[in-house]
């Protein structure tokens, strides 16, 4: 799902050849994760077969130019992109990374759709925080019943990691809440602008 989302997000902004698609995506997911050409081109071929993208050849065969395949998103691809952007049930184990890329593509969603995604992500973060807190409390209560955790240092190390995860999710939660607030402000501004634009019309009718 992630790479399909990133490819379509890249192409909805502008057509691109394979090298450029790979570079944009690798700049986004790097420095250690990479989308190799050996993985990218089968993905592009599948998206083409599904009618989500189409290919044009650039360069002149008669003049001996090297032919470059330039990929364009289709209307079906735009619809698929919207479906992927609004999907909040797939790949939940890696949804934190997926959500961040969705935020980068917020310009392709309505304000209401953005708020919907952000509110889901706020709940997603809160669930992780609650879950890890509960697991840490259970571990504290039952540590001496679990083989291998009788040593206080072992327990301390595990709890240290769990509390670190909690702080990471709290950071994500604060970011999501700030996103939500900024979108609400944008909504208020849009409503204010609409109201202001309608006032002269009302005055003229009087």
Short mmCIF file of C-alpha atoms in Angstrom, two decimals:
data_model
loop_
_atom_site.label_atom_id
_atom_site.label_comp_id
_atom_site.label_asym_id
_atom_site.label_seq_id
_atom_site.Cartn_x
_atom_site.Cartn_y
_atom_site.Cartn_z
CA UNK A 1 0.00 0.00 0.00
CA UNK A 2 2.73 2.48 0.96
CA UNK A 3 4.64 2.35 -2.33
CA UNK A 4 1.45 2.45 -4.38
CA UNK A 5 0.39 5.53 -2.42
CA UNK A 6 3.77 7.20 -2.92
CA UNK A 7 3.88 6.47 -6.65
CA UNK A 8 0.41 7.87 -7.22
CA UNK A 9 1.14 10.91 -5.03
CA UNK A 10 4.27 11.56 -7.10
CA UNK A 11 2.45 11.27 -10.43
CA UNK A 12 -0.61 13.28 -9.41
CA UNK A 13 1.74 16.25 -9.03
CA UNK A 14 3.42 15.78 -12.41
CA UNK A 15 4.34 13.05 -14.92
CA UNK A 16 7.72 11.47 -14.31
CA UNK A 17 10.06 8.78 -15.60
CA UNK A 18 11.08 5.84 -13.45
CA UNK A 19 14.38 7.30 -12.25
CA UNK A 20 12.68 10.46 -10.99
CA UNK A 21 9.91 8.47 -9.28
CA UNK A 22 12.50 6.35 -7.48
CA UNK A 23 14.52 9.40 -6.44
CA UNK A 24 11.49 11.25 -5.03
CA UNK A 25 10.31 8.22 -3.08
CA UNK A 26 13.78 7.37 -1.77
CA UNK A 27 14.27 10.97 -0.66
CA UNK A 28 11.05 10.59 1.34
CA UNK A 29 11.70 7.20 2.94
CA UNK A 30 15.53 7.30 3.30
CA UNK A 31 18.24 7.14 4.34
CA UNK A 32 18.21 3.41 5.01
CA UNK A 33 15.01 2.26 3.34
CA UNK A 34 15.17 2.31 -0.44
CA UNK A 35 12.87 1.46 -3.33
CA UNK A 36 15.10 -0.33 -5.83
CA UNK A 37 14.48 -0.22 -9.56
CA UNK A 38 14.00 -3.99 -9.40
CA UNK A 39 11.01 -3.42 -7.15
CA UNK A 40 9.75 -0.18 -8.67
CA UNK A 41 9.30 -1.27 -12.29
CA UNK A 42 7.16 -4.34 -11.52
CA UNK A 43 4.98 -2.03 -9.39
CA UNK A 44 4.70 0.45 -12.25
CA UNK A 45 3.83 -2.39 -14.66
CA UNK A 46 1.08 -3.60 -12.32
CA UNK A 47 -0.36 -0.09 -11.95
CA UNK A 48 -0.30 0.27 -15.74
CA UNK A 49 -2.11 -3.05 -16.19
CA UNK A 50 -4.75 -1.89 -13.70
CA UNK A 51 -5.27 1.30 -15.69
CA UNK A 52 -4.09 3.54 -12.84
CA UNK A 53 -1.19 4.98 -14.81
CA UNK A 54 -0.33 5.24 -18.48
CA UNK A 55 3.02 5.43 -20.25
CA UNK A 56 4.31 7.68 -23.01
CA UNK A 57 7.60 7.26 -24.80
CA UNK A 58 9.80 10.35 -25.07
CA UNK A 59 12.62 10.71 -27.57
CA UNK A 60 12.67 10.04 -31.29
CA UNK A 61 13.40 6.54 -32.59
CA UNK A 62 14.18 7.95 -36.06
CA UNK A 63 16.85 10.23 -34.62
CA UNK A 64 18.28 7.46 -32.50
CA UNK A 65 17.36 9.10 -29.22
CA UNK A 66 17.13 6.94 -26.15
CA UNK A 67 13.49 6.14 -25.43
CA UNK A 68 12.34 7.15 -21.96
CA UNK A 69 9.09 5.90 -20.49
CA UNK A 70 7.21 8.77 -18.86
CA UNK A 71 4.42 7.79 -16.49
CA UNK A 72 1.15 9.72 -16.12
CA UNK A 73 -1.65 9.16 -13.63
CA UNK A 74 -5.08 8.36 -15.11
CA UNK A 75 -8.51 9.33 -13.82
CA UNK A 76 -8.80 5.81 -12.39
CA UNK A 77 -5.45 6.42 -10.71
CA UNK A 78 -6.76 9.62 -9.13
CA UNK A 79 -9.74 7.73 -7.79
CA UNK A 80 -7.46 4.99 -6.45
CA UNK A 81 -5.24 7.62 -4.81
CA UNK A 82 -8.25 9.11 -3.06
CA UNK A 83 -9.27 5.63 -1.88
CA UNK A 84 -5.78 5.00 -0.48
CA UNK A 85 -5.65 8.41 1.20
CA UNK A 86 -8.97 7.80 2.98
CA UNK A 87 -8.23 4.17 3.93
CA UNK A 88 -7.86 3.92 7.73
CA UNK A 89 -8.20 0.14 8.10
CA UNK A 90 -5.30 -1.33 6.10
CA UNK A 91 -1.69 -1.80 7.25
CA UNK A 92 -2.40 -0.46 10.74
CA UNK A 93 0.89 -1.85 12.02
CA UNK A 94 2.80 0.68 9.90
CA UNK A 95 0.11 3.36 9.76
CA UNK A 96 2.25 5.97 11.51
CA UNK A 97 4.55 6.19 8.47
CA UNK A 98 1.62 5.98 6.05
CA UNK A 99 -0.23 8.80 7.82
CA UNK A 100 2.79 11.10 7.57
CA UNK A 101 2.84 10.64 3.78
CA UNK A 102 -0.89 11.30 3.65
CA UNK A 103 -0.34 14.60 5.43
CA UNK A 104 2.20 15.51 2.75
CA UNK A 105 -0.60 15.03 0.22
CA UNK A 106 -3.32 16.91 2.08
CA UNK A 107 -3.75 19.34 -0.82
CA UNK A 108 -5.59 16.58 -2.71
CA UNK A 109 -8.25 16.19 0.00
CA UNK A 110 -11.10 18.38 1.12
CA UNK A 111 -10.97 20.04 4.51
CA UNK A 112 -13.60 17.65 5.86
CA UNK A 113 -11.57 14.66 4.63
CA UNK A 114 -8.41 15.97 6.28
CA UNK A 115 -10.20 16.41 9.57
CA UNK A 116 -11.58 12.89 9.31
CA UNK A 117 -8.09 11.43 8.82
CA UNK A 118 -6.57 13.52 11.60
CA UNK A 119 -9.32 12.60 14.09
CA UNK A 120 -8.78 8.93 13.28
CA UNK A 121 -5.03 9.34 13.83
CA UNK A 122 -5.57 11.09 17.16
CA UNK A 123 -7.60 8.09 18.31
CA UNK A 124 -4.94 5.76 16.87
CA UNK A 125 -2.23 7.49 18.94
CA UNK A 126 -4.33 7.50 22.10
CA UNK A 127 -5.01 3.78 21.75
CA UNK A 128 -1.28 3.05 21.51
CA UNK A 129 -0.52 5.15 24.59
CA UNK A 130 -3.29 3.48 26.62
CA UNK A 131 -2.24 0.01 25.49
CA UNK A 132 1.45 0.42 26.32
CA UNK A 133 0.68 1.99 29.71
CA UNK A 134 -1.54 -0.98 30.55
CA UNK A 135 1.06 -3.49 29.43
CA UNK A 136 3.74 -1.72 31.50
CA UNK A 137 1.52 -1.78 34.59
CA UNK A 138 0.75 -5.47 34.09
CA UNK A 139 4.45 -6.18 33.68
CA UNK A 140 5.26 -4.36 36.91
CA UNK A 141 2.65 -6.36 38.81
CA UNK A 142 3.58 -9.76 37.38
CA UNK A 143 7.31 -9.40 36.72
CA UNK A 144 8.39 -11.70 39.52
CA UNK A 145 6.06 -14.41 38.24
CA UNK A 146 7.68 -14.34 34.80
CA UNK A 147 10.74 -16.47 34.26
CA UNK A 148 13.74 -14.37 33.33
CA UNK A 149 12.46 -11.12 34.83
CA UNK A 150 13.44 -11.67 38.44
CA UNK A 151 16.48 -9.47 37.93
CA UNK A 152 15.35 -5.83 38.53
CA UNK A 153 17.77 -4.59 35.86
CA UNK A 154 16.10 -6.74 33.21
CA UNK A 155 12.72 -5.34 34.16
CA UNK A 156 14.11 -1.80 34.17
CA UNK A 157 15.48 -2.20 30.65
CA UNK A 158 12.17 -3.44 29.28
CA UNK A 159 10.19 -0.69 31.00
CA UNK A 160 12.64 1.89 29.73
CA UNK A 161 11.82 0.86 26.16
CA UNK A 162 8.07 0.83 26.82
CA UNK A 163 8.11 4.31 28.34
CA UNK A 164 10.20 5.50 25.41
CA UNK A 165 7.47 4.20 23.06
CA UNK A 166 4.86 6.03 25.10
CA UNK A 167 6.77 9.31 24.74
CA UNK A 168 7.04 8.75 20.98
CA UNK A 169 3.30 8.25 20.70
CA UNK A 170 2.66 11.31 22.88
CA UNK A 171 4.77 13.32 20.43
CA UNK A 172 2.74 11.94 17.53
CA UNK A 173 -0.45 12.80 19.40
CA UNK A 174 0.63 16.40 19.98
CA UNK A 175 1.49 16.75 16.29
CA UNK A 176 -1.91 15.35 15.27
CA UNK A 177 -3.67 17.71 17.66
CA UNK A 178 -1.77 20.65 16.20
CA UNK A 179 -2.74 19.52 12.69
CA UNK A 180 -6.36 19.32 13.80
CA UNK A 181 -6.24 22.81 15.27
CA UNK A 182 -4.67 24.27 12.12
CA UNK A 183 -7.35 22.67 9.94
CA UNK A 184 -10.11 24.01 12.19
CA UNK A 185 -8.60 27.49 11.91
CA UNK A 186 -8.58 27.11 8.14
CA UNK A 187 -12.22 26.06 8.26
CA UNK A 188 -13.12 29.09 10.38
CA UNK A 189 -11.27 31.36 7.95
CA UNK A 190 -13.06 29.86 4.96
CA UNK A 191 -16.44 30.35 6.64
CA UNK A 192 -15.51 33.93 7.54
CA UNK A 193 -14.42 34.68 3.96
CA UNK A 194 -17.64 33.18 2.61
CA UNK A 195 -19.72 35.26 5.00
CA UNK A 196 -17.83 38.42 4.05
CA UNK A 197 -18.32 37.76 0.33
CA UNK A 198 -22.07 37.38 0.82
CA UNK A 199 -22.53 40.61 2.78
CA UNK A 200 -22.28 43.01 -0.22
CA UNK A 201 -24.87 40.93 -2.07
CA UNK A 202 -27.25 41.17 0.88
CA UNK A 203 -26.71 44.94 1.09
CA UNK A 204 -27.35 45.38 -2.62
CA UNK A 205 -30.62 43.48 -2.43
CA UNK A 206 -31.79 45.85 0.33
#
